[in-house]
PDB file of C-alpha atoms in Angstrom:
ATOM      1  CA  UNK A   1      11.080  24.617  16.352  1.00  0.00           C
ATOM      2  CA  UNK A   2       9.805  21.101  16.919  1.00  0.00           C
ATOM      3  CA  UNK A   3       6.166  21.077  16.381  1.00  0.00           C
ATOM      4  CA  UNK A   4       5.881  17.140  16.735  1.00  0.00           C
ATOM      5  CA  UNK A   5       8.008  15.284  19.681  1.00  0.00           C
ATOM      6  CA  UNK A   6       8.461  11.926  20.777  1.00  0.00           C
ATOM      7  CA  UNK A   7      10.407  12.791  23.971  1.00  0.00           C
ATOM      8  CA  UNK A   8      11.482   9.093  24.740  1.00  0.00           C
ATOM      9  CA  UNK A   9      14.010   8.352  22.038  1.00  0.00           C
ATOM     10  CA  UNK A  10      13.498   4.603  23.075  1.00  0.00           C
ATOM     11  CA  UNK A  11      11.761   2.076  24.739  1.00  0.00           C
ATOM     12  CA  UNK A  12      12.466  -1.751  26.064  1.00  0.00           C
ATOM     13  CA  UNK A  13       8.954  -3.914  26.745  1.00  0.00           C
ATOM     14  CA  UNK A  14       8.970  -7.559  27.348  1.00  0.00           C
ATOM     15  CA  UNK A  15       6.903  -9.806  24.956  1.00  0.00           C
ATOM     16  CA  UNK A  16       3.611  -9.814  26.269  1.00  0.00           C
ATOM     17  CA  UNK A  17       3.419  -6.844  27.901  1.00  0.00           C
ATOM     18  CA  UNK A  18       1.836  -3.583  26.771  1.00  0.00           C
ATOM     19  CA  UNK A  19       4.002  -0.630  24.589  1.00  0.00           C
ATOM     20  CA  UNK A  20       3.195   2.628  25.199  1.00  0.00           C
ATOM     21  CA  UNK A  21       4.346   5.358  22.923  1.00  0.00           C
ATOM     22  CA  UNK A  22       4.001   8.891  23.462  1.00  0.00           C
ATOM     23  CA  UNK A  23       3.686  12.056  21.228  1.00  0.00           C
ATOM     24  CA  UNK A  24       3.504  15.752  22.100  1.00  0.00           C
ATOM     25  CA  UNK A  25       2.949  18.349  19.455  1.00  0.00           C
ATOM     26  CA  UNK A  26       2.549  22.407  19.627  1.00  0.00           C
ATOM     27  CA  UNK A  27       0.506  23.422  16.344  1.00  0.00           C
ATOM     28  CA  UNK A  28      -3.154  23.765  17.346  1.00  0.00           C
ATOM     29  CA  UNK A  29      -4.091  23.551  13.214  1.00  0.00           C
ATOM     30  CA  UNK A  30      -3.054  20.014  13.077  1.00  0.00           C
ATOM     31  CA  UNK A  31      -6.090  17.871  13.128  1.00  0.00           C
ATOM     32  CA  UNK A  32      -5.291  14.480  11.463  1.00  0.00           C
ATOM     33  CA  UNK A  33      -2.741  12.133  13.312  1.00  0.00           C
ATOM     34  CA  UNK A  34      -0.645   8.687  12.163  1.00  0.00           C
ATOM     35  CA  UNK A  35       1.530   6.362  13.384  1.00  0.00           C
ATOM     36  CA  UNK A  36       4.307   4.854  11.047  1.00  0.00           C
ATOM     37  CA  UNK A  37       6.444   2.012  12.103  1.00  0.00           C
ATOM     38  CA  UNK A  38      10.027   2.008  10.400  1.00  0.00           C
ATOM     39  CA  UNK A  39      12.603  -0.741  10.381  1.00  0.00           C
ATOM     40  CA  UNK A  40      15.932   0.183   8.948  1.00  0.00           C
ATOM     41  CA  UNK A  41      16.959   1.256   5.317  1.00  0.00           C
ATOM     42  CA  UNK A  42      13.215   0.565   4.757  1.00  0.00           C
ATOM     43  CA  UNK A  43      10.499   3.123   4.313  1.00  0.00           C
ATOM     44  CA  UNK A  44       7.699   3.836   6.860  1.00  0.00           C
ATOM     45  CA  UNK A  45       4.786   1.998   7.000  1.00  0.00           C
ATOM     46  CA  UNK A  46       1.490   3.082   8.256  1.00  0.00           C
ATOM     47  CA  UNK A  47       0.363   1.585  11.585  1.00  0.00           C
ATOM     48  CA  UNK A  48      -3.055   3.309  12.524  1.00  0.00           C
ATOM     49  CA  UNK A  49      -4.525   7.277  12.346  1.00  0.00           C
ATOM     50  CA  UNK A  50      -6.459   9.613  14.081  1.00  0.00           C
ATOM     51  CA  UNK A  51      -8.732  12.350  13.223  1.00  0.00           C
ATOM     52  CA  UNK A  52      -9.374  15.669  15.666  1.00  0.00           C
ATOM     53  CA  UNK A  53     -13.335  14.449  16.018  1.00  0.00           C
ATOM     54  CA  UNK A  54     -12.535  11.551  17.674  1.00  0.00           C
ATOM     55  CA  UNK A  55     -10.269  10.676  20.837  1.00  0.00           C
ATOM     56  CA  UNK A  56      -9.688   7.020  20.364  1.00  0.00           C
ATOM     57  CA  UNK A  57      -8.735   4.347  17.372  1.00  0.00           C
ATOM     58  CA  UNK A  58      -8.327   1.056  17.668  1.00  0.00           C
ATOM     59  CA  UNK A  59      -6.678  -1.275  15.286  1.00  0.00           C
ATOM     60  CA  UNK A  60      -6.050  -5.255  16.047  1.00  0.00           C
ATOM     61  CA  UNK A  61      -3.057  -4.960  18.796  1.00  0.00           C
ATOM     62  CA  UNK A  62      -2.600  -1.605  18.603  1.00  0.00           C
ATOM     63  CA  UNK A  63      -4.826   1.543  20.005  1.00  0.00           C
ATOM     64  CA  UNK A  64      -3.982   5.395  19.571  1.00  0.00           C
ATOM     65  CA  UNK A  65      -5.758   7.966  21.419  1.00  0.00           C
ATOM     66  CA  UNK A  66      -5.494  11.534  21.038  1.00  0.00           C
ATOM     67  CA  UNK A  67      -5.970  14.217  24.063  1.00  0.00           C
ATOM     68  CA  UNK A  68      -6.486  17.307  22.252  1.00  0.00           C
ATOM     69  CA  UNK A  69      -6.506  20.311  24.820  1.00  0.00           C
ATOM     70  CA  UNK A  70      -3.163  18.485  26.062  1.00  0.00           C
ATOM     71  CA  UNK A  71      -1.886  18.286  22.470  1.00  0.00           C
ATOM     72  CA  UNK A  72      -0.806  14.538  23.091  1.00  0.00           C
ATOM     73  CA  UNK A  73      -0.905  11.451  21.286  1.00  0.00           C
ATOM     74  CA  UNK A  74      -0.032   7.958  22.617  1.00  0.00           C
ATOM     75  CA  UNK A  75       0.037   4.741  20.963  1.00  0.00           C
ATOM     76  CA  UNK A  76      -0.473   1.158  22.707  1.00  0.00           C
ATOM     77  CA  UNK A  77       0.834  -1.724  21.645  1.00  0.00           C
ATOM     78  CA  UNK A  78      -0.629  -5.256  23.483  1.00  0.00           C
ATOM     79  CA  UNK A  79      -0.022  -7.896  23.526  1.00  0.00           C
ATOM     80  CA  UNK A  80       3.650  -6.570  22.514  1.00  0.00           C
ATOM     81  CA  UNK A  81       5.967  -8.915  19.719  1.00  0.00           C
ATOM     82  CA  UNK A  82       9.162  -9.235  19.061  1.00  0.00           C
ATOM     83  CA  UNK A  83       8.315  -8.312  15.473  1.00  0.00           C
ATOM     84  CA  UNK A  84       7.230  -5.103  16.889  1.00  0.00           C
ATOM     85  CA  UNK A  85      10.915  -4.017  17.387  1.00  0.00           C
ATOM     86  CA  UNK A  86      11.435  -0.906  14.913  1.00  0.00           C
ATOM     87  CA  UNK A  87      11.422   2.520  15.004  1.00  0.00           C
ATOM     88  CA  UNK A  88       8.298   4.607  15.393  1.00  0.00           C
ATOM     89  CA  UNK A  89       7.253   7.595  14.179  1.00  0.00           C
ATOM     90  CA  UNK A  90       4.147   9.899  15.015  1.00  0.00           C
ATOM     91  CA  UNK A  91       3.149  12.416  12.303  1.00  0.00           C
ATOM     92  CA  UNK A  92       0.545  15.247  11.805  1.00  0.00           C
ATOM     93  CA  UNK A  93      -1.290  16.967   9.423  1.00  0.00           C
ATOM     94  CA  UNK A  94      -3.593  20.193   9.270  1.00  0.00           C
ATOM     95  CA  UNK A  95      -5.901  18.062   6.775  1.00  0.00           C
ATOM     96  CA  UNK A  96      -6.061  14.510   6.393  1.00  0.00           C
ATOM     97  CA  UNK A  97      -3.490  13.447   3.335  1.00  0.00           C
ATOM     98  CA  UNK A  98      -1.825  17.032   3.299  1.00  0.00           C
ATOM     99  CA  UNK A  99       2.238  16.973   4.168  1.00  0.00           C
ATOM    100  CA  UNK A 100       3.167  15.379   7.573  1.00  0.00           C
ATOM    101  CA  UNK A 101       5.846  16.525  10.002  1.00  0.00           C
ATOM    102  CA  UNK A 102       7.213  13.996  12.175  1.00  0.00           C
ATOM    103  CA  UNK A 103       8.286  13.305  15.415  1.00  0.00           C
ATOM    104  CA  UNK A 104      12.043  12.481  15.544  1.00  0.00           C
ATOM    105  CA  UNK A 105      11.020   8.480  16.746  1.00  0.00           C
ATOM    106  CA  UNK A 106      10.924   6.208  19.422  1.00  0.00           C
ATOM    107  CA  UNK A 107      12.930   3.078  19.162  1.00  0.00           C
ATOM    108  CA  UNK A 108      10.869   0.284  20.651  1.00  0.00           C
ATOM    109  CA  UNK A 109      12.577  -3.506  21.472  1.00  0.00           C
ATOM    110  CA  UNK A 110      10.287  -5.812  22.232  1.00  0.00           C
ATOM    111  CA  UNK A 111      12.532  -8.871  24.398  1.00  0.00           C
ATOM    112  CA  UNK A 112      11.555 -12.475  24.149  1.00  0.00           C
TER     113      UNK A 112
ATOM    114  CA  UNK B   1       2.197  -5.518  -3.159  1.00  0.00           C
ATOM    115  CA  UNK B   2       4.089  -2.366  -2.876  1.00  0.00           C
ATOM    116  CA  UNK B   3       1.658   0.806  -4.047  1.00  0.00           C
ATOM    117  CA  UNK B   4       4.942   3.507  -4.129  1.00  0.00           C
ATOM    118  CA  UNK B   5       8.349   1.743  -5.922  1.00  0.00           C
ATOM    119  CA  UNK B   6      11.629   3.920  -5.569  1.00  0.00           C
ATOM    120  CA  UNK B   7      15.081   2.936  -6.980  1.00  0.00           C
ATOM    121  CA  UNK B   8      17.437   2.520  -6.285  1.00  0.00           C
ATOM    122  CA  UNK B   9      17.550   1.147  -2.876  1.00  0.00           C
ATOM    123  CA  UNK B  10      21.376   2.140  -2.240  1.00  0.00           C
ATOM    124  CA  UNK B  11      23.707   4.563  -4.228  1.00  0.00           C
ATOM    125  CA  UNK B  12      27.214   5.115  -4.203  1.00  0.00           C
ATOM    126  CA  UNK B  13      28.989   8.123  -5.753  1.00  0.00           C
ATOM    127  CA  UNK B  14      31.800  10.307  -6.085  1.00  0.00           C
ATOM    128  CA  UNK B  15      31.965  13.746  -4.630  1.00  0.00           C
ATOM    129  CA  UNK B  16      30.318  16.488  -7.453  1.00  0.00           C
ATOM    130  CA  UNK B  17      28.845  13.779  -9.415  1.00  0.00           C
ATOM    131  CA  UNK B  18      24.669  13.739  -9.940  1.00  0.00           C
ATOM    132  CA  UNK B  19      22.714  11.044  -8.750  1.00  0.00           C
ATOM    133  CA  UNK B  20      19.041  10.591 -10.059  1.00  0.00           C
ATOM    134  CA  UNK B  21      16.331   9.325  -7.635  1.00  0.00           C
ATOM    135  CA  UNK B  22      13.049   7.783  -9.198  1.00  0.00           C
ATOM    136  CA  UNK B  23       9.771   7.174  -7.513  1.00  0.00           C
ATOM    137  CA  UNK B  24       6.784   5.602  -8.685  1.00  0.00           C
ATOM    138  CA  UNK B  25       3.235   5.410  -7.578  1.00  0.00           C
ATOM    139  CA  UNK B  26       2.188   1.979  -9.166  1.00  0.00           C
ATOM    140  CA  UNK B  27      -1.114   1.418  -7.507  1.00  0.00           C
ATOM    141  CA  UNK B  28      -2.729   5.241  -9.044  1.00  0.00           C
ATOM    142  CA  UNK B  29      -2.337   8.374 -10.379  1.00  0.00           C
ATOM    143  CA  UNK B  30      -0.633  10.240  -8.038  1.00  0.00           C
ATOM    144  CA  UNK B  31      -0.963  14.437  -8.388  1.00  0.00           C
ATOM    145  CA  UNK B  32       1.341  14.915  -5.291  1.00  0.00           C
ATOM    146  CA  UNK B  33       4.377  13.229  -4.006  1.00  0.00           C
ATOM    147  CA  UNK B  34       6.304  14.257  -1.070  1.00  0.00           C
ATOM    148  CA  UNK B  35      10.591  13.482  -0.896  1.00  0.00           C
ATOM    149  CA  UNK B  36      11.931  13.335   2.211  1.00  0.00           C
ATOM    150  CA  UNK B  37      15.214  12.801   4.066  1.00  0.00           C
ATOM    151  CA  UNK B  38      16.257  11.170   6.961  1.00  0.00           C
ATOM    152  CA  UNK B  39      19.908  11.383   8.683  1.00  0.00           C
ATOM    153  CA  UNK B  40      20.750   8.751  11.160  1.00  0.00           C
ATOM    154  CA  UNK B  41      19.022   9.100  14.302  1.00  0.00           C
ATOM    155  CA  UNK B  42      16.976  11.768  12.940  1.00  0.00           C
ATOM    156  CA  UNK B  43      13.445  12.080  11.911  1.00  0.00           C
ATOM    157  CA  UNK B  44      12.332  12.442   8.536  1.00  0.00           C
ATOM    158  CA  UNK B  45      12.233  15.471   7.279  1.00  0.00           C
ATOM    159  CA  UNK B  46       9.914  17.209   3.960  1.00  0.00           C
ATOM    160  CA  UNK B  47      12.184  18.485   1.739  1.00  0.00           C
ATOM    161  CA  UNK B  48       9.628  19.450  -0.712  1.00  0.00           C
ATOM    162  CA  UNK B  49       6.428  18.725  -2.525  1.00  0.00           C
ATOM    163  CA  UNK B  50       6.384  17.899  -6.295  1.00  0.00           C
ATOM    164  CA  UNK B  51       3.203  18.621  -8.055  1.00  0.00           C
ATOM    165  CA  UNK B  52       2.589  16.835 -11.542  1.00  0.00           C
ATOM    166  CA  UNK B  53       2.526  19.387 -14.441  1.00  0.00           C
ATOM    167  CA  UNK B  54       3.991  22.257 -12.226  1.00  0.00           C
ATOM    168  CA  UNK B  55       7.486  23.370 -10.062  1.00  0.00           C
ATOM    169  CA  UNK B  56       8.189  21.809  -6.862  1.00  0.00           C
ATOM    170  CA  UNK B  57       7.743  23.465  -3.617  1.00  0.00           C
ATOM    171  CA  UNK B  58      10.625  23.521  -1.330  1.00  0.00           C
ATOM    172  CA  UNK B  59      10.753  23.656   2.427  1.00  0.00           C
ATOM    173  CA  UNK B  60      12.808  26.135   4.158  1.00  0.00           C
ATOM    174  CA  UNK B  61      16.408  25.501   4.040  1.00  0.00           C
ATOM    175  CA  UNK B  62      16.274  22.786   0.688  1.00  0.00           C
ATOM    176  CA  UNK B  63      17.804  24.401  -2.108  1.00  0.00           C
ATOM    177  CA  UNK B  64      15.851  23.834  -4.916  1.00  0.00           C
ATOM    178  CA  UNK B  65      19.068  24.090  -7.434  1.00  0.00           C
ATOM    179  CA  UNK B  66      20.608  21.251  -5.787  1.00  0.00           C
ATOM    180  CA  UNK B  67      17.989  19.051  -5.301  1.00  0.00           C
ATOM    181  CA  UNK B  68      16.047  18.814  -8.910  1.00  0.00           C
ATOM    182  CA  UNK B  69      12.147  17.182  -8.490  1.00  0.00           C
ATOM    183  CA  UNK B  70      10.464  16.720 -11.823  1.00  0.00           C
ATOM    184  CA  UNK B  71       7.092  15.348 -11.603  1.00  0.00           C
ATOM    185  CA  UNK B  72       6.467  14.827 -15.007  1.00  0.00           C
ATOM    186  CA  UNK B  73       3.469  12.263 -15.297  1.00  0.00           C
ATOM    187  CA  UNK B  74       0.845  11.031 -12.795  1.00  0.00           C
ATOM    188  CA  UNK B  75       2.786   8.078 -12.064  1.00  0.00           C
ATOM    189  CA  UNK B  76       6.657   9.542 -11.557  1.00  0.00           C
ATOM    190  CA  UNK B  77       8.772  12.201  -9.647  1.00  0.00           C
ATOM    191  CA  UNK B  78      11.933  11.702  -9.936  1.00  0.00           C
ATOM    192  CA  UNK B  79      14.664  13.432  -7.068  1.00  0.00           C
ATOM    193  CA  UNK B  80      17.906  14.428  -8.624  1.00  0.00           C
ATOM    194  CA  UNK B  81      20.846  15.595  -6.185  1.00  0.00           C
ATOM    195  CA  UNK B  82      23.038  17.732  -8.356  1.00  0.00           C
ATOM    196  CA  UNK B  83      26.614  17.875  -7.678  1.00  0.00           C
ATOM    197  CA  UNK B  84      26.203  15.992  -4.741  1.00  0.00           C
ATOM    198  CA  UNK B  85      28.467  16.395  -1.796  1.00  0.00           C
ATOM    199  CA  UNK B  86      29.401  14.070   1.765  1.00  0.00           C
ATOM    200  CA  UNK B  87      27.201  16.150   3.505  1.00  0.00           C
ATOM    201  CA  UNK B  88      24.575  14.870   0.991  1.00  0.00           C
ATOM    202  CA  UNK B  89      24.832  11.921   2.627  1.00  0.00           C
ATOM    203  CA  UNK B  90      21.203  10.253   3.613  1.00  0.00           C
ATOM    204  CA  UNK B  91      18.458   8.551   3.626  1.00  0.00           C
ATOM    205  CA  UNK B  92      15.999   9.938   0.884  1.00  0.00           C
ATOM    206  CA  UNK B  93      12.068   8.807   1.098  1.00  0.00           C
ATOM    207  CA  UNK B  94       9.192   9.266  -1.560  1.00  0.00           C
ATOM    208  CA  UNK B  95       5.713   8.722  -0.517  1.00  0.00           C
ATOM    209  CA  UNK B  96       2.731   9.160  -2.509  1.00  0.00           C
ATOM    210  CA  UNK B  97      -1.013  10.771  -1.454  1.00  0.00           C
ATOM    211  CA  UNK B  98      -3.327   8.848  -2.442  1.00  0.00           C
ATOM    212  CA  UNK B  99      -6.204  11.802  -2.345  1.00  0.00           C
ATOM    213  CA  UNK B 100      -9.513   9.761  -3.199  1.00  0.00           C
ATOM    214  CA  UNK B 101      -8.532   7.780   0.550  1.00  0.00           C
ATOM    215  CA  UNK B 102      -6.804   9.947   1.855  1.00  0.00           C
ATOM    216  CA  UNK B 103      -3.853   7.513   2.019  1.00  0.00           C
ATOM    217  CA  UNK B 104       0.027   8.489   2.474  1.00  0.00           C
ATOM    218  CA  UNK B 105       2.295   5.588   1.031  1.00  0.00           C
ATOM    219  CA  UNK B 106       5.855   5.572   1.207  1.00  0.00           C
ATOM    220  CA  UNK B 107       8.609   4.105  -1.313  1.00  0.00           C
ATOM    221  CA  UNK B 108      11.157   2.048   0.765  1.00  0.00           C
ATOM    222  CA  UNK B 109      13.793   4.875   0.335  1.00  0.00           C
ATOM    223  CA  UNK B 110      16.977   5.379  -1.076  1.00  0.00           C
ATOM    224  CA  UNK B 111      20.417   5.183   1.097  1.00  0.00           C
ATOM    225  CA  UNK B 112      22.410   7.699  -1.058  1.00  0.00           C
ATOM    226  CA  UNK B 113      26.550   7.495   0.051  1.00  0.00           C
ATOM    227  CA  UNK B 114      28.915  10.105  -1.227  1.00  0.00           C
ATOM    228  CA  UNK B 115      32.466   9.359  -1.147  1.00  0.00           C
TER     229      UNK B 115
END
């Protein structure tokens, strides 16, 4: 059972133009939110989070906001970069720094 | 600079052998670490939680005989994969909770290849 989903397993964006990422999960006890950016045979790396008290974070280029009665999550990227190209990953939590589970990823490529 | 260290970056072994994974928080004391594993084109997945000073909890499915946490000071938790098999095969991640700001840093994982 898939609590956290990222149904589009990738994503193509010119440079430029804005990345949107999307995240569905199913547990309504999850309250604390991140986004982790992954190239590979490297670790994650922590983009930007999200608590349950608030619908919107914003973060340089990128922007998360969180629709909680539709249990969804989306991450903007803008102006996307090539250097954005990776892997994505959301992740939730029932308490902020408790164990995450994650969604399975979204590969973003970001074209010149 | 890094906060989480984890070595090696890449392992190689024979089928049955042991291979010893080390992770360490170099930024603060770290009560909790978390090990995960990733297969390619998979998410990550918790395999379990080590606790300094105390056993391991597993997640459903991880058998805690095969995979051997120890989490014996604030700064280390080491991951060892006992008689490790092809299957065995992954992408293994530590990452660190950093409690006092409420902070989840990740080691830059360990690419573990059984032959």
């Amino acid at each position: 059972d898939q609590q956290v989903k990222q149904n589009s397993p990738s994503l193509s964006v010119q440079e430029g133009r804005i990345s949107i990422l999307n995240c569905d999960y199913t547990n309504s006890m999850f309250d604390y939110f991140l986004w982790y950016k992954k190239y590979p045979a490297e670790g994650p790396t922590f983009l930007i989070s999200i608590s349950s008290i608030k619908d919107k974070n914003e973060d340089g280029r990128f922007t998360v906001f969180l629709n909680k009665s539709a249990k969804h999550l989306s991450l903007h990227i803008v102006p996307s970069q090539p250097g954005d190209s990776a892997v994505y990953f959301c992740a939730a939590g029932e308490a902020a720094g408790n164990k995450l589970t994650f969604g399975g990823g979204t590969r973003v490529l970001v074209k010149p | 600079g890094a906060v989480v260290s984890q070595h090696p970056s890449w392992v190689i072994c024979k089928s049955g052998t042991s291979v010893k994974i080390e992770c360490r928080s170099l930024d603060f004391q770290a009560t909790t670490m978390f090990w995960y594993r990733q297969f390619p084109k998979q998410s990550l997945m918790l395999m379990a939680t080590s606790n300094e000073g105390s056993k391991a909890t597993y997640e459903q499915g991880v058998e805690k005989d095969k995979f051997l946490i120890n989490h014996a000071s604030l700064t280390l938790s080491t991951l060892t994969v006992t008689s490790a098999h092809p299957e065995d095969s992954s992408f293994y991640i530590c990452s660190v909770l950093d409690r006092l700001n409420e902070k989840l840093f990740f080691g830059s994982g360990t690419q573990l290849s059984v032959l």
